[in-house]
Amino acid sequence: DAKTTQPNSMESNEEEPVHLPCNHSTISGTDYIHWYRQLPSQGPEYVIHGLTSNVNNRMASLAIAEDRKSSTLILHRATLRDAAVYYCILRGGADGLTFGKGTHLIIQP
Amino acid sequence: DAGVTQSPTHLIKTRGQQVTLRCSPKSGHDTVSWYQQALGQGPQFIFQYYEEEERQRGNFPDRFSGHQFPNYSSELNVNALLLGDSALYLCASSWGQGYYYGYTFGSGTRLTVV
């Protein structure tokens, strides 16, 4: 799987939108962009994934750059329960997920 | 709808021993993957089972082996335990090897080797 680059940590205020960036300049045409998050003392949780078009679900939105070399996970209104490590992962087939170090998101009340 | 169930939640073993961890996938899922997560690190892929066969394997030695049963549940076995095997072991399930869907993870088994 291709490599992704994320900031080590980000801080945001409760009830404000959060934009979590991910760079993946070596992405191939068949790589899907997946996002997972891991809350303290829990296993990772699937958030969203996409290929080329922007995607929305009840948890978040995924904005994918036109050249697909970067993407942004958008939490529209952060709550304290969104404090977690967020992982951006590229997946091209049936291979296992390759987790990096992710972005530690801190939410201030 | 029960998610992924792992047992036991915690385990302490002595170096050199063998351990078996168990996983029941989410209802409707047929694929099980195992991950190892050391403290402060992201999970590392061990292997994936689909149709009772190991389909993909990460960079882990043969001391790590597994099995998938006809009801899709799975076991992870680790032989000749080393201190470095101390970690959180996560099981993840999906449908159809997770090509187009996300994985559902369990809360893990915390293994401590002393």
XYZ file of C-alpha atoms in Angstrom:
223
model
C 0.000 0.000 0.000
C 1.152 3.540 -0.774
C 2.341 5.801 2.013
C 0.238 8.551 3.575
C 1.372 11.603 5.513
C -0.680 13.147 8.306
C 0.055 15.769 10.961
C 0.980 14.238 14.305
C -1.667 16.177 16.185
C -4.392 18.773 15.772
C -6.494 20.718 18.211
C -10.007 22.068 17.753
C -12.844 23.481 19.795
C -16.056 21.690 20.573
C -18.960 22.355 18.188
C -16.629 23.687 15.486
C -15.789 21.941 12.188
C -12.546 20.000 11.953
C -10.555 19.403 8.778
C -8.035 16.575 9.012
C -5.589 16.531 6.067
C -3.846 13.568 4.468
C -1.254 13.583 1.704
C -0.828 10.567 -0.550
C 1.186 11.741 -3.528
C 2.048 8.208 -4.720
C -1.542 6.966 -4.805
C -2.367 4.630 -7.680
C -5.524 4.723 -9.758
C -7.092 1.762 -7.967
C -6.313 2.817 -4.389
C -9.279 3.596 -2.192
C -8.812 6.201 0.554
C -10.007 4.886 3.901
C -10.304 6.700 7.229
C -10.471 5.005 10.594
C -10.358 6.450 14.081
C -9.361 4.909 17.364
C -10.822 6.163 20.606
C -8.877 5.520 23.822
C -8.978 1.882 24.948
C -10.958 0.778 21.896
C -10.265 -0.865 18.561
C -10.226 1.244 15.401
C -13.579 2.341 14.020
C -14.363 2.719 10.325
C -15.256 6.300 9.445
C -15.506 6.640 5.674
C -13.849 5.717 2.383
C -13.850 6.904 -1.211
C -12.154 6.541 -4.584
C -12.533 9.754 -6.587
C -15.686 11.622 -5.647
C -16.395 13.340 -2.360
C -18.324 11.149 0.070
C -20.680 11.886 2.939
C -22.052 9.697 5.696
C -23.559 10.211 9.126
C -20.142 10.469 10.749
C -18.130 12.670 8.408
C -17.387 13.892 4.905
C -14.416 12.991 2.747
C -13.121 15.565 0.305
C -10.747 14.175 -2.331
C -8.522 16.454 -4.388
C -9.000 16.335 -8.127
C -5.524 14.808 -8.660
C -6.203 12.418 -5.721
C -2.862 13.249 -4.151
C -4.501 14.530 -1.005
C -7.749 14.237 0.900
C -9.447 15.837 3.883
C -11.688 14.257 6.474
C -14.270 16.743 7.683
C -16.064 16.479 10.995
C -18.829 19.028 10.675
C -19.378 19.725 14.359
C -16.819 18.226 16.699
C -17.807 16.880 20.094
C -15.634 15.710 22.953
C -16.377 12.144 21.859
C -14.544 12.807 18.585
C -11.213 13.026 20.413
C -9.261 10.115 18.941
C -6.389 9.113 16.681
C -7.466 9.396 13.043
C -5.797 7.193 10.443
C -5.765 7.820 6.696
C -5.098 4.561 4.806
C -4.761 3.664 1.137
C -6.020 0.269 0.068
C -5.657 -1.151 -3.415
C -7.045 -4.637 -3.014
C -7.621 -7.346 -0.464
C -4.442 -6.593 1.454
C -4.577 -5.816 5.125
C -4.840 -2.226 6.270
C -1.518 -0.430 6.717
C -1.851 1.960 9.633
C 0.613 4.815 10.083
C 0.866 6.897 13.233
C -2.258 8.904 12.441
C -3.347 12.308 13.717
C -4.116 12.709 17.386
C -7.172 14.991 17.486
C -7.687 16.970 20.672
C -11.048 18.640 21.270
C -11.191 21.527 23.701
C -14.497 22.187 25.517
C -26.587 -6.537 16.488
C -23.420 -7.772 18.188
C -20.203 -6.449 16.774
C -16.867 -8.255 16.846
C -16.331 -10.221 20.047
C -12.856 -11.105 21.293
C -11.819 -13.278 24.202
C -10.217 -13.082 26.610
C -9.938 -9.335 27.200
C -6.697 -9.631 29.147
C -4.090 -12.351 29.389
C -0.739 -12.793 31.105
C 1.658 -15.446 29.828
C 5.218 -16.470 30.518
C 7.966 -16.229 27.925
C 8.141 -19.437 25.879
C 4.512 -20.385 26.398
C 1.825 -20.608 23.739
C -1.378 -18.582 23.587
C -4.685 -18.794 21.706
C -6.903 -15.774 21.169
C -10.462 -16.016 19.866
C -12.668 -13.849 17.700
C -16.308 -13.965 16.657
C -17.017 -11.732 13.654
C -19.912 -9.370 13.282
C -23.088 -11.057 12.076
C -23.083 -11.294 8.282
C -19.307 -10.950 7.947
C -17.256 -13.765 6.450
C -13.697 -12.415 6.597
C -11.517 -12.084 9.691
C -8.220 -10.236 10.008
C -5.844 -10.001 12.938
C -3.697 -7.046 13.957
C -1.043 -6.435 16.588
C -0.861 -3.015 18.222
C 2.130 -2.137 20.386
C 1.779 0.702 22.860
C 1.775 4.070 21.118
C 1.833 2.582 17.610
C -0.747 1.965 14.919
C -2.041 -1.582 14.411
C 0.122 -3.918 12.307
C -1.541 -6.441 9.991
C -0.834 -10.081 10.859
C -3.048 -12.064 8.470
C -6.503 -12.384 6.974
C -8.765 -15.443 6.741
C -11.476 -15.899 4.164
C -13.296 -19.150 3.335
C -11.262 -20.873 6.066
C -7.962 -20.144 4.349
C -5.205 -17.654 5.057
C -5.423 -15.209 2.159
C -3.014 -12.423 3.062
C -0.161 -12.239 5.538
C 1.829 -9.374 6.946
C 5.456 -9.412 8.042
C 5.095 -11.751 11.011
C 7.042 -14.950 11.746
C 5.593 -18.454 11.533
C 5.157 -18.449 15.308
C 1.944 -16.595 14.506
C -0.691 -18.879 13.038
C -4.423 -18.881 12.760
C -7.539 -20.708 11.879
C -11.013 -19.878 10.636
C -13.942 -22.142 11.398
C -17.015 -22.875 9.230
C -19.052 -20.390 11.307
C -16.457 -17.711 10.347
C -15.052 -17.378 13.865
C -11.289 -17.371 14.131
C -8.362 -18.111 16.402
C -4.907 -16.567 16.571
C -2.151 -18.761 17.974
C 1.257 -17.525 19.023
C 3.957 -20.052 19.929
C 7.179 -19.580 21.870
C 6.100 -16.226 23.259
C 8.664 -13.436 23.453
C 8.560 -10.361 25.655
C 8.117 -8.339 22.456
C 4.836 -10.085 21.735
C 3.235 -8.050 24.512
C 0.612 -5.959 22.732
C -3.052 -5.402 22.050
C -4.302 -7.973 19.553
C -7.203 -6.785 17.466
C -9.600 -8.802 15.373
C -11.431 -7.164 12.475
C -14.237 -8.587 10.375
C -15.682 -7.632 7.032
C -17.745 -8.986 4.200
C -16.015 -10.288 1.086
C -12.478 -9.418 2.181
C -13.501 -5.829 2.687
C -12.982 -4.674 -0.870
C -15.798 -2.147 -0.852
C -16.764 -1.994 2.798
C -15.077 -1.029 5.986
C -13.799 -3.347 8.654
C -15.399 -3.703 12.067
C -12.855 -4.068 14.852
C -13.211 -5.648 18.244
C -11.885 -4.047 21.408
C -8.936 -6.405 21.467
C -7.115 -8.782 23.766
C -4.365 -7.257 25.854
C -1.519 -9.814 26.025
C 1.280 -9.345 28.516
C 4.310 -11.638 28.318
C 6.458 -11.766 31.443
